[in-house]
Amino acid sequence: MATSISPFLLYSDGQGNIFEDTSLYVLGRSGWDAVEVDPEDWIPLPEGGNLYELPGRRGIGMDVLSGEIRLCEKGWAVAAFIPPAHTGFYMAAYETLPDAPTLPLFCYTAAGWHNDVFYVPAIRIEQDIRQECAGFDDIKIQEGLAVSLNAYPNNRLVKHLAENCCLTYHCPAARNYFMGRWECPIPISPACNANCIGCISFQPEEETIVSTQDRLTFKPTAQEVIEYTVPHLQTAPLPIVSFGQGCEGEPLLMWETIREAIIEIRKHTDRGSININTNGSNPKAVEALMKAGLDSIRVSTNSAREDVYTKYYRPNNYTFHDIVQSLKIAGEMGGWTSINYFVFPGMTDSAAELDALRKLIEETNLKMIQWRNFNIDPDWYLGKINVQDTGERYGVRQFMDIIHEEFPDIKYGYFNPPKERMLHFDQDFAH
Ligand code: SF4
């Protein structure tokens, strides 16, 4: 529940201890600028959120007495990693000192302190509870691991989901699978045809940051996919099985195997939804998968503008036009179409982006926008895509309002909806 407040700036002593500076109100960041945050935009830091100290960076705040904008010299800047289902409106505002290390691939939302509570400028954009940290039961997960590993002893994919995804990366999708509920992951491709600057499964040697997961090292067979996904679709509540996960490359590079799996899965059950999270690079493959029985597609993008997209994705053998075609074809063939929209305050809510997003929605008849926090070092990102000035901007909340008013049928969320929700989408993006 948003409240009208002006929180104090937070700083860290470099030892992991965080303090409030009551001489400074916290500001937010949009593009390259430190800006005031609308007092209505603050919500308590949701459960599952974390606070980060940002080494080599000084927080920027507003003097509570003079209103002067100045640095906090008491320690390092602090930011929040807000949990899934929430979208941040502003990043943390700070000045980066020379030699400051590049920040790892997390989101850095503004954070402040008020009446003994941490606050962030954000909104709960999704009511689905599938990644609520309080909802994960380690005993049930251990039981599910034992049952699955025993049931599928030779299945490399189940072994990968158990040892890497669930037990090493603590992936919420893998843990939900081993708890026998909701969305089940199907990583399928060890390779990719894009070279995203902030790729979470592969970072080139020359970069100082590391990927948050290691990329899959083998090509699963259709049989390995079918073996554990059919029982999940037949038994789980609100079941979804999703190709395209954070621990792999691009699933469309394996479309023939995916098609074979979908056809076989649908011979066993018509329950649940079969989804693909993809970079949308191959519209022909998408058409073939829709014919085979694919239900929904989510195309990831940092922007609806071709130039901004291309500078970030650095595609090998496809163009922005292909991802538009993939969404268009899937929509025309009755599929549920979403974009996995990496929200970067200052870039996303800019006037240029608004025009481009309107065009994308109209051209593809898009059904849903998943407003995802962009997990990337802001300075590093803007530097890599060579942006000095992000231009006129609306603020992320107002940007969402504008799109909602112009396209009232488009759904907002954070996760792929199950079939049951596609049919009756309880959209409550009213605030
Ligand atoms: S499309 Fe996905 S796997 Fe490929 S480079 Fe981009 S983030 Fe990485």
CSV table of C-alpha atoms and ligand atoms in Angstrom, one decimal:
chain,number,residue,atom,x,y,z
A,1,MET,CA,0.0,0.0,0.0
A,2,ALA,CA,1.6,3.3,-1.2
A,3,THR,CA,1.9,6.1,1.4
A,4,SER,CA,2.9,9.8,1.1
A,5,ILE,CA,6.3,10.0,2.7
A,6,SER,CA,9.9,11.3,2.1
A,7,PRO,CA,12.3,8.6,3.4
A,8,PHE,CA,15.9,9.3,4.5
A,9,LEU,CA,18.9,8.3,2.5
A,10,LEU,CA,20.7,5.0,3.4
A,11,TYR,CA,24.4,4.4,3.4
A,12,SER,CA,26.7,1.5,4.2
A,13,ASP,CA,29.9,1.4,6.3
A,14,GLY,CA,31.4,-1.0,3.8
A,15,GLN,CA,31.2,-3.8,6.3
A,16,GLY,CA,27.6,-4.7,5.4
A,17,ASN,CA,26.1,-2.4,8.0
A,18,ILE,CA,23.4,0.0,6.8
A,19,PHE,CA,22.5,3.3,8.4
A,20,GLU,CA,20.1,6.2,7.7
A,21,ASP,CA,21.4,9.7,7.1
A,22,THR,CA,18.7,11.9,8.6
A,23,SER,CA,20.2,15.0,7.1
A,24,LEU,CA,19.3,13.8,3.6
A,25,TYR,CA,16.1,12.7,1.9
A,26,VAL,CA,16.7,9.9,-0.6
A,27,LEU,CA,16.4,10.6,-4.3
A,28,GLY,CA,15.7,8.3,-7.2
A,29,ARG,CA,17.6,7.7,-10.5
A,30,SER,CA,16.1,8.0,-14.0
A,31,GLY,CA,18.5,7.6,-16.9
A,32,TRP,CA,21.6,9.5,-15.8
A,33,ASP,CA,19.7,11.9,-13.5
A,34,ALA,CA,19.0,12.0,-9.8
A,35,VAL,CA,15.3,13.0,-9.4
A,36,GLU,CA,12.8,13.5,-6.7
A,37,VAL,CA,10.5,10.6,-6.1
A,38,ASP,CA,6.7,11.2,-5.9
A,39,PRO,CA,5.9,10.8,-2.2
A,40,GLU,CA,3.0,8.5,-3.4
A,41,ASP,CA,5.4,6.1,-5.0
A,42,TRP,CA,6.9,4.6,-1.8
A,43,ILE,CA,5.9,1.2,-0.5
A,44,PRO,CA,7.6,-0.8,2.3
A,45,LEU,CA,10.3,-3.1,1.0
A,46,PRO,CA,8.4,-6.3,0.2
A,47,GLU,CA,9.3,-9.6,1.9
A,48,GLY,CA,12.0,-11.4,-0.1
A,49,GLY,CA,13.7,-8.1,-1.0
A,50,ASN,CA,17.3,-7.4,-0.2
A,51,LEU,CA,19.5,-4.4,0.4
A,52,TYR,CA,22.9,-4.0,-1.4
A,53,GLU,CA,25.8,-1.7,-0.6
A,54,LEU,CA,27.3,-0.3,-3.8
A,55,PRO,CA,31.1,-0.1,-3.5
A,56,GLY,CA,32.8,2.9,-5.0
A,57,ARG,CA,29.5,4.9,-5.1
A,58,ARG,CA,28.3,7.8,-3.0
A,59,GLY,CA,24.5,8.2,-2.5
A,60,ILE,CA,22.9,11.4,-3.8
A,61,GLY,CA,20.2,13.0,-1.6
A,62,MET,CA,18.4,16.3,-0.8
A,63,ASP,CA,19.3,18.2,2.3
A,64,VAL,CA,16.3,18.1,4.6
A,65,LEU,CA,16.9,21.8,5.7
A,66,SER,CA,18.2,23.6,2.6
A,67,GLY,CA,16.8,21.4,-0.2
A,68,GLU,CA,20.3,21.3,-1.7
A,69,ILE,CA,21.2,18.2,-3.7
A,70,ARG,CA,24.5,16.7,-2.4
A,71,LEU,CA,26.4,13.5,-1.8
A,72,CYS,CA,26.4,11.5,1.3
A,73,GLU,CA,30.1,11.2,2.3
A,74,LYS,CA,29.4,9.0,5.3
A,75,GLY,CA,29.6,5.7,3.4
A,76,TRP,CA,28.7,3.8,0.2
A,77,ALA,CA,25.4,4.1,-1.5
A,78,VAL,CA,22.7,1.5,-0.9
A,79,ALA,CA,20.1,0.0,-3.3
A,80,ALA,CA,17.3,-2.6,-3.0
A,81,PHE,CA,16.8,-5.8,-4.9
A,82,ILE,CA,13.0,-5.9,-5.0
A,83,PRO,CA,11.4,-9.4,-5.2
A,84,PRO,CA,9.6,-10.8,-8.3
A,85,ALA,CA,6.0,-9.6,-8.8
A,86,HIS,CA,7.1,-6.0,-8.0
A,87,THR,CA,8.3,-3.4,-10.5
A,88,GLY,CA,10.6,-0.5,-9.5
A,89,PHE,CA,9.9,3.1,-10.5
A,90,TYR,CA,13.3,4.5,-9.9
A,91,MET,CA,16.9,3.2,-9.5
A,92,ALA,CA,19.2,4.2,-6.7
A,93,ALA,CA,20.8,7.6,-7.2
A,94,TYR,CA,24.6,7.8,-6.7
A,95,GLU,CA,27.8,9.2,-8.0
A,96,THR,CA,30.3,6.5,-9.2
A,97,LEU,CA,33.9,7.1,-8.2
A,98,PRO,CA,36.8,6.3,-10.5
A,99,ASP,CA,37.8,2.6,-10.3
A,100,ALA,CA,34.4,1.5,-8.9
A,101,PRO,CA,33.8,-2.1,-9.8
A,102,THR,CA,31.0,-3.0,-12.3
A,103,LEU,CA,28.0,-4.1,-10.3
A,104,PRO,CA,26.7,-7.7,-10.8
A,105,LEU,CA,23.6,-8.6,-12.7
A,106,PHE,CA,20.9,-7.6,-10.2
A,107,CYS,CA,18.4,-4.7,-10.2
A,108,TYR,CA,19.3,-1.6,-8.1
A,109,THR,CA,16.1,0.1,-7.0
A,110,ALA,CA,16.2,3.2,-4.9
A,111,ALA,CA,15.7,2.5,-1.1
A,112,GLY,CA,15.1,4.8,1.9
A,113,TRP,CA,14.3,4.7,5.6
A,114,HIS,CA,11.1,6.1,7.3
A,115,ASN,CA,9.7,5.3,10.8
A,116,ASP,CA,11.9,2.2,11.2
A,117,VAL,CA,10.9,0.7,7.9
A,118,PHE,CA,12.8,0.4,4.6
A,119,TYR,CA,10.9,1.8,1.6
A,120,VAL,CA,11.2,1.4,-2.2
A,121,PRO,CA,9.5,3.3,-5.0
A,122,ALA,CA,7.7,0.4,-6.6
A,123,ILE,CA,4.3,-1.3,-7.3
A,124,ARG,CA,3.1,-4.9,-6.9
A,125,ILE,CA,2.3,-5.5,-10.6
A,126,GLU,CA,1.4,-9.2,-10.2
A,127,GLN,CA,-0.9,-10.9,-7.7
A,128,ASP,CA,0.3,-14.4,-8.6
A,129,ILE,CA,2.2,-15.8,-5.6
A,130,ARG,CA,4.4,-18.4,-7.4
A,131,GLN,CA,7.7,-16.9,-6.4
A,132,GLU,CA,6.8,-15.7,-2.8
A,133,CYS,CA,9.8,-16.8,-0.8
A,134,ALA,CA,7.5,-17.6,2.2
A,135,GLY,CA,5.7,-20.2,0.0
A,136,PHE,CA,8.7,-22.5,-0.6
A,137,ASP,CA,8.8,-25.6,1.7
A,138,ASP,CA,12.2,-27.1,1.9
A,139,ILE,CA,10.9,-30.4,3.2
A,140,LYS,CA,8.5,-30.8,0.3
A,141,ILE,CA,11.3,-29.8,-2.1
A,142,GLN,CA,13.6,-32.5,-0.7
A,143,GLU,CA,10.8,-35.1,-1.0
A,144,GLY,CA,10.1,-34.0,-4.6
A,145,LEU,CA,13.8,-34.2,-5.4
A,146,ALA,CA,14.0,-37.7,-4.1
A,147,VAL,CA,10.8,-38.8,-5.9
A,148,SER,CA,11.9,-37.3,-9.3
A,149,LEU,CA,15.5,-38.5,-9.2
A,150,ASN,CA,14.2,-42.0,-8.3
A,151,ALA,CA,11.5,-42.0,-11.0
A,152,TYR,CA,13.8,-40.7,-13.8
A,153,PRO,CA,17.3,-42.0,-13.0
A,154,ASN,CA,18.7,-41.6,-16.5
A,155,ASN,CA,17.1,-38.2,-17.3
A,156,ARG,CA,19.9,-35.6,-17.6
A,157,LEU,CA,17.4,-32.8,-17.6
A,158,VAL,CA,15.8,-33.8,-14.3
A,159,LYS,CA,19.4,-34.2,-12.9
A,160,HIS,CA,20.3,-30.7,-14.1
A,161,LEU,CA,17.1,-29.2,-12.6
A,162,ALA,CA,17.8,-30.9,-9.3
A,163,GLU,CA,21.5,-30.4,-8.8
A,164,ASN,CA,22.0,-27.0,-10.6
A,165,CYS,CA,18.7,-25.2,-10.8
A,166,CYS,CA,17.1,-26.2,-7.5
A,167,LEU,CA,20.0,-26.9,-5.2
A,168,THR,CA,22.7,-24.5,-6.5
A,169,TYR,CA,20.8,-21.5,-8.1
A,170,HIS,CA,17.7,-21.9,-5.9
A,171,CYS,CA,15.6,-21.2,-9.0
A,172,PRO,CA,12.0,-20.6,-8.0
A,173,ALA,CA,10.7,-22.4,-11.1
A,174,ALA,CA,12.7,-25.5,-10.4
A,175,ARG,CA,11.6,-25.5,-6.8
A,176,ASN,CA,8.0,-25.2,-7.8
A,177,TYR,CA,8.5,-28.2,-10.1
A,178,PHE,CA,9.9,-30.3,-7.2
A,179,MET,CA,7.0,-29.1,-5.1
A,180,GLY,CA,4.6,-30.4,-7.9
A,181,ARG,CA,2.9,-27.1,-8.6
A,182,TRP,CA,2.5,-24.3,-11.1
A,183,GLU,CA,5.2,-23.4,-13.7
A,184,CYS,CA,7.8,-26.1,-14.5
A,185,PRO,CA,11.0,-25.2,-16.3
A,186,ILE,CA,12.4,-26.9,-19.5
A,187,PRO,CA,15.9,-25.6,-20.3
A,188,ILE,CA,16.6,-27.0,-23.7
A,189,SER,CA,19.3,-25.1,-25.6
A,190,PRO,CA,23.1,-25.0,-24.9
A,191,ALA,CA,23.6,-22.2,-27.5
A,192,CYS,CA,22.3,-18.8,-28.4
A,193,ASN,CA,22.1,-16.6,-31.5
A,194,ALA,CA,22.2,-13.3,-29.5
A,195,ASN,CA,25.0,-11.7,-27.4
A,196,CYS,CA,23.1,-9.8,-24.8
A,197,ILE,CA,25.3,-7.4,-22.8
A,198,GLY,CA,23.7,-8.5,-19.6
A,199,CYS,CA,23.3,-12.2,-20.4
A,200,ILE,CA,22.6,-14.2,-17.2
A,201,SER,CA,23.9,-17.5,-18.6
A,202,PHE,CA,27.1,-16.4,-20.4
A,203,GLN,CA,29.5,-13.6,-19.9
A,204,PRO,CA,32.6,-13.2,-22.1
A,205,GLU,CA,36.1,-13.6,-20.5
A,206,GLU,CA,36.9,-9.9,-20.9
A,207,GLU,CA,34.0,-8.8,-18.8
A,208,THR,CA,34.6,-8.4,-15.0
A,209,ILE,CA,31.1,-9.5,-14.0
A,210,VAL,CA,30.0,-13.2,-14.1
A,211,SER,CA,26.8,-14.7,-15.3
A,212,THR,CA,24.4,-15.7,-12.5
A,213,GLN,CA,23.9,-19.2,-13.9
A,214,ASP,CA,26.0,-21.5,-16.1
A,215,ARG,CA,24.6,-22.4,-19.5
A,216,LEU,CA,23.2,-25.9,-20.1
A,217,THR,CA,26.0,-28.1,-21.6
A,218,PHE,CA,24.0,-30.8,-23.4
A,219,LYS,CA,21.1,-31.0,-25.9
A,220,PRO,CA,18.1,-32.7,-24.1
A,221,THR,CA,16.1,-35.2,-26.2
A,222,ALA,CA,12.3,-34.9,-26.7
A,223,GLN,CA,12.0,-38.1,-24.6
A,224,GLU,CA,13.8,-36.5,-21.6
A,225,VAL,CA,11.4,-33.5,-21.8
A,226,ILE,CA,8.3,-35.6,-22.1
A,227,GLU,CA,9.2,-38.0,-19.3
A,228,TYR,CA,8.8,-35.4,-16.5
A,229,THR,CA,6.6,-32.7,-18.0
A,230,VAL,CA,3.6,-35.0,-18.8
A,231,PRO,CA,3.1,-36.0,-15.2
A,232,HIS,CA,3.5,-32.4,-14.1
A,233,LEU,CA,0.8,-31.2,-16.5
A,234,GLN,CA,-1.5,-34.1,-15.5
A,235,THR,CA,-1.2,-33.5,-11.7
A,236,ALA,CA,0.0,-30.0,-10.8
A,237,PRO,CA,-2.4,-27.1,-9.9
A,238,LEU,CA,-2.5,-24.4,-12.6
A,239,PRO,CA,0.2,-26.2,-14.6
A,240,ILE,CA,2.5,-24.6,-17.1
A,241,VAL,CA,5.6,-26.1,-18.7
A,242,SER,CA,8.0,-23.5,-20.0
A,243,PHE,CA,10.8,-23.9,-22.6
A,244,GLY,CA,13.4,-21.1,-22.3
A,245,GLN,CA,15.1,-20.6,-18.9
A,246,GLY,CA,17.8,-18.5,-17.4
A,247,CYS,CA,20.3,-21.4,-17.4
A,248,GLU,CA,20.4,-21.8,-21.2
A,249,GLY,CA,20.8,-20.1,-24.6
A,250,GLU,CA,17.9,-19.6,-27.1
A,251,PRO,CA,15.3,-22.4,-27.1
A,252,LEU,CA,14.2,-21.7,-30.7
A,253,LEU,CA,17.6,-23.1,-31.8
A,254,MET,CA,16.1,-26.5,-30.7
A,255,TRP,CA,12.7,-26.0,-32.3
A,256,GLU,CA,12.5,-29.4,-33.9
A,257,THR,CA,13.1,-31.1,-30.6
A,258,ILE,CA,10.5,-28.8,-28.9
A,259,ARG,CA,8.0,-29.6,-31.7
A,260,GLU,CA,8.5,-33.3,-31.3
A,261,ALA,CA,8.0,-32.9,-27.5
A,262,ILE,CA,4.9,-30.8,-27.8
A,263,ILE,CA,3.2,-33.3,-30.2
A,264,GLU,CA,4.0,-36.2,-27.9
A,265,ILE,CA,2.9,-34.3,-24.7
A,266,ARG,CA,-0.5,-33.5,-26.2
A,267,LYS,CA,-1.0,-37.2,-27.1
A,268,HIS,CA,-1.0,-37.8,-23.3
A,269,THR,CA,-2.8,-34.7,-21.9
A,270,ASP,CA,-4.5,-31.5,-23.0
A,271,ARG,CA,-4.2,-30.1,-19.5
A,272,GLY,CA,-2.2,-27.0,-18.7
A,273,SER,CA,-0.2,-24.6,-20.8
A,274,ILE,CA,2.9,-25.1,-22.9
A,275,ASN,CA,4.9,-21.9,-23.0
A,276,ILE,CA,8.2,-20.7,-24.5
A,277,ASN,CA,10.3,-17.9,-23.2
A,278,THR,CA,12.4,-16.8,-26.1
A,279,ASN,CA,14.2,-14.0,-27.9
A,280,GLY,CA,11.7,-14.5,-30.8
A,281,SER,CA,14.4,-14.7,-33.4
A,282,ASN,CA,12.8,-17.3,-35.7
A,283,PRO,CA,9.2,-16.6,-36.7
A,284,LYS,CA,9.0,-19.7,-38.9
A,285,ALA,CA,9.9,-21.9,-36.0
A,286,VAL,CA,7.3,-20.1,-33.9
A,287,GLU,CA,4.7,-20.9,-36.6
A,288,ALA,CA,5.6,-24.6,-36.6
A,289,LEU,CA,5.4,-24.7,-32.8
A,290,MET,CA,2.0,-23.0,-32.7
A,291,LYS,CA,0.8,-25.6,-35.2
A,292,ALA,CA,2.2,-28.4,-33.0
A,293,GLY,CA,0.2,-27.1,-30.0
A,294,LEU,CA,2.2,-24.3,-28.3
A,295,ASP,CA,-0.1,-22.2,-26.1
A,296,SER,CA,1.9,-19.1,-25.2
A,297,ILE,CA,5.0,-17.3,-26.1
A,298,ARG,CA,7.0,-14.7,-24.1
A,299,VAL,CA,9.5,-12.6,-26.0
A,300,SER,CA,12.2,-10.8,-24.0
A,301,THR,CA,13.2,-7.3,-24.9
A,302,ASN,CA,14.9,-4.3,-23.3
A,303,SER,CA,13.1,-1.9,-25.7
A,304,ALA,CA,10.4,-1.6,-28.4
A,305,ARG,CA,12.9,0.6,-30.3
A,306,GLU,CA,15.0,-1.4,-32.9
A,307,ASP,CA,18.2,0.6,-32.4
A,308,VAL,CA,18.1,0.3,-28.6
A,309,TYR,CA,17.2,-3.4,-28.9
A,310,THR,CA,20.0,-4.2,-31.4
A,311,LYS,CA,22.7,-2.4,-29.3
A,312,TYR,CA,21.8,-4.6,-26.4
A,313,TYR,CA,21.0,-8.0,-27.9
A,314,ARG,CA,23.7,-7.8,-30.6
A,315,PRO,CA,21.9,-10.5,-32.6
A,316,ASN,CA,23.9,-12.9,-34.9
A,317,ASN,CA,21.5,-13.9,-37.6
A,318,TYR,CA,18.2,-12.2,-37.0
A,319,THR,CA,16.7,-8.6,-36.6
A,320,PHE,CA,14.2,-6.8,-34.4
A,321,HIS,CA,11.7,-7.3,-37.2
A,322,ASP,CA,11.8,-11.1,-36.6
A,323,ILE,CA,10.8,-10.8,-33.0
A,324,VAL,CA,7.8,-8.6,-34.0
A,325,GLN,CA,6.9,-11.2,-36.6
A,326,SER,CA,7.1,-14.0,-34.0
A,327,LEU,CA,4.7,-12.2,-31.7
A,328,LYS,CA,2.4,-11.3,-34.6
A,329,ILE,CA,2.2,-14.9,-35.9
A,330,ALA,CA,1.7,-16.5,-32.5
A,331,GLY,CA,-1.1,-14.0,-31.8
A,332,GLU,CA,-2.8,-14.6,-35.2
A,333,MET,CA,-2.6,-18.4,-34.4
A,334,GLY,CA,-4.5,-17.9,-31.1
A,335,GLY,CA,-1.5,-18.0,-28.8
A,336,TRP,CA,-1.1,-15.9,-25.6
A,337,THR,CA,1.6,-13.4,-26.4
A,338,SER,CA,3.7,-11.5,-23.8
A,339,ILE,CA,6.8,-9.4,-23.8
A,340,ASN,CA,9.3,-9.8,-21.0
A,341,TYR,CA,9.9,-6.1,-20.8
A,342,PHE,CA,13.1,-5.1,-19.0
A,343,VAL,CA,12.2,-1.9,-17.2
A,344,PHE,CA,15.0,0.7,-17.0
A,345,PRO,CA,13.7,4.0,-15.5
A,346,GLY,CA,14.6,6.8,-17.9
A,347,MET,CA,14.8,4.6,-21.0
A,348,THR,CA,11.6,2.6,-20.7
A,349,ASP,CA,9.4,5.6,-19.7
A,350,SER,CA,10.8,7.9,-22.4
A,351,ALA,CA,8.7,9.6,-25.1
A,352,ALA,CA,10.6,7.8,-27.8
A,353,GLU,CA,9.9,4.4,-26.2
A,354,LEU,CA,6.2,5.2,-25.8
A,355,ASP,CA,5.8,5.7,-29.5
A,356,ALA,CA,7.7,2.5,-30.3
A,357,LEU,CA,5.7,0.5,-27.7
A,358,ARG,CA,2.4,1.7,-29.1
A,359,LYS,CA,3.5,0.6,-32.6
A,360,LEU,CA,4.6,-2.8,-31.3
A,361,ILE,CA,1.3,-3.4,-29.4
A,362,GLU,CA,-0.8,-2.4,-32.5
A,363,GLU,CA,1.3,-4.4,-34.9
A,364,THR,CA,1.3,-7.6,-32.9
A,365,ASN,CA,-2.0,-7.3,-31.0
A,366,LEU,CA,0.0,-8.1,-27.9
A,367,LYS,CA,-1.9,-9.6,-25.0
A,368,MET,CA,0.4,-9.0,-22.0
A,369,ILE,CA,3.3,-6.9,-20.7
A,370,GLN,CA,5.4,-8.5,-18.0
A,371,TRP,CA,7.1,-5.4,-16.4
A,372,ARG,CA,10.4,-6.9,-15.3
A,373,ASN,CA,13.1,-5.1,-13.4
A,374,PHE,CA,16.3,-4.9,-15.5
A,375,ASN,CA,19.1,-6.7,-13.7
A,376,ILE,CA,22.1,-4.7,-14.8
A,377,ASP,CA,24.6,-2.1,-13.6
A,378,PRO,CA,22.9,1.2,-14.8
A,379,ASP,CA,26.2,3.0,-15.7
A,380,TRP,CA,27.5,-0.1,-17.5
A,381,TYR,CA,24.3,-0.6,-19.5
A,382,LEU,CA,24.0,3.1,-20.6
A,383,GLY,CA,27.7,3.2,-21.5
A,384,LYS,CA,27.6,0.0,-23.5
A,385,ILE,CA,24.5,1.1,-25.6
A,386,ASN,CA,26.1,4.6,-25.9
A,387,VAL,CA,23.3,6.7,-24.3
A,388,GLN,CA,24.3,10.1,-22.9
A,389,ASP,CA,20.8,11.5,-22.7
A,390,THR,CA,17.6,9.5,-22.3
A,391,GLY,CA,15.4,12.5,-23.4
A,392,GLU,CA,11.9,13.4,-22.1
A,393,ARG,CA,10.4,10.9,-19.8
A,394,TYR,CA,7.1,10.3,-17.9
A,395,GLY,CA,8.0,8.3,-14.9
A,396,VAL,CA,7.4,4.5,-15.0
A,397,ARG,CA,4.1,4.7,-13.1
A,398,GLN,CA,2.7,7.3,-15.5
A,399,PHE,CA,4.1,5.4,-18.5
A,400,MET,CA,2.2,2.3,-17.3
A,401,ASP,CA,-1.0,4.4,-16.9
A,402,ILE,CA,-0.7,5.9,-20.4
A,403,ILE,CA,-0.4,2.4,-22.0
A,404,HIS,CA,-3.2,1.1,-19.8
A,405,GLU,CA,-5.6,3.9,-20.8
A,406,GLU,CA,-4.7,3.6,-24.5
A,407,PHE,CA,-4.8,-0.3,-24.6
A,408,PRO,CA,-7.2,-1.3,-21.8
A,409,ASP,CA,-7.3,-4.9,-22.9
A,410,ILE,CA,-3.6,-5.5,-22.6
A,411,LYS,CA,-2.8,-7.3,-19.3
A,412,TYR,CA,0.0,-6.4,-16.9
A,413,GLY,CA,1.9,-8.8,-14.8
A,414,TYR,CA,5.2,-10.4,-14.0
A,415,PHE,CA,4.7,-14.2,-14.8
A,416,ASN,CA,3.4,-16.4,-17.6
A,417,PRO,CA,-0.3,-17.0,-16.8
A,418,PRO,CA,-1.7,-20.5,-16.6
A,419,LYS,CA,-4.5,-21.4,-19.1
A,420,GLU,CA,-7.1,-20.8,-16.4
A,421,ARG,CA,-6.0,-17.2,-16.1
A,422,MET,CA,-5.6,-16.6,-19.8
A,423,LEU,CA,-9.4,-17.3,-20.1
A,424,HIS,CA,-10.4,-15.2,-17.1
A,425,PHE,CA,-7.6,-12.6,-16.4
A,426,ASP,CA,-8.3,-10.9,-13.1
A,427,GLN,CA,-6.5,-7.7,-14.0
A,428,ASP,CA,-6.5,-5.3,-11.2
A,429,PHE,CA,-4.0,-2.8,-12.4
A,430,ALA,CA,-6.1,0.0,-11.0
A,431,HIS,CA,-4.4,2.3,-8.4
B,1,SF4,S1,18.9,-14.2,-25.6
B,1,SF4,FE1,19.1,-15.0,-23.5
B,1,SF4,S2,20.7,-16.6,-23.6
B,1,SF4,FE2,20.8,-15.4,-25.5
B,1,SF4,S3,22.4,-13.9,-25.1
B,1,SF4,FE3,20.4,-13.0,-24.6
B,1,SF4,S4,20.1,-13.4,-22.4
B,1,SF4,FE4,21.7,-14.7,-23.1
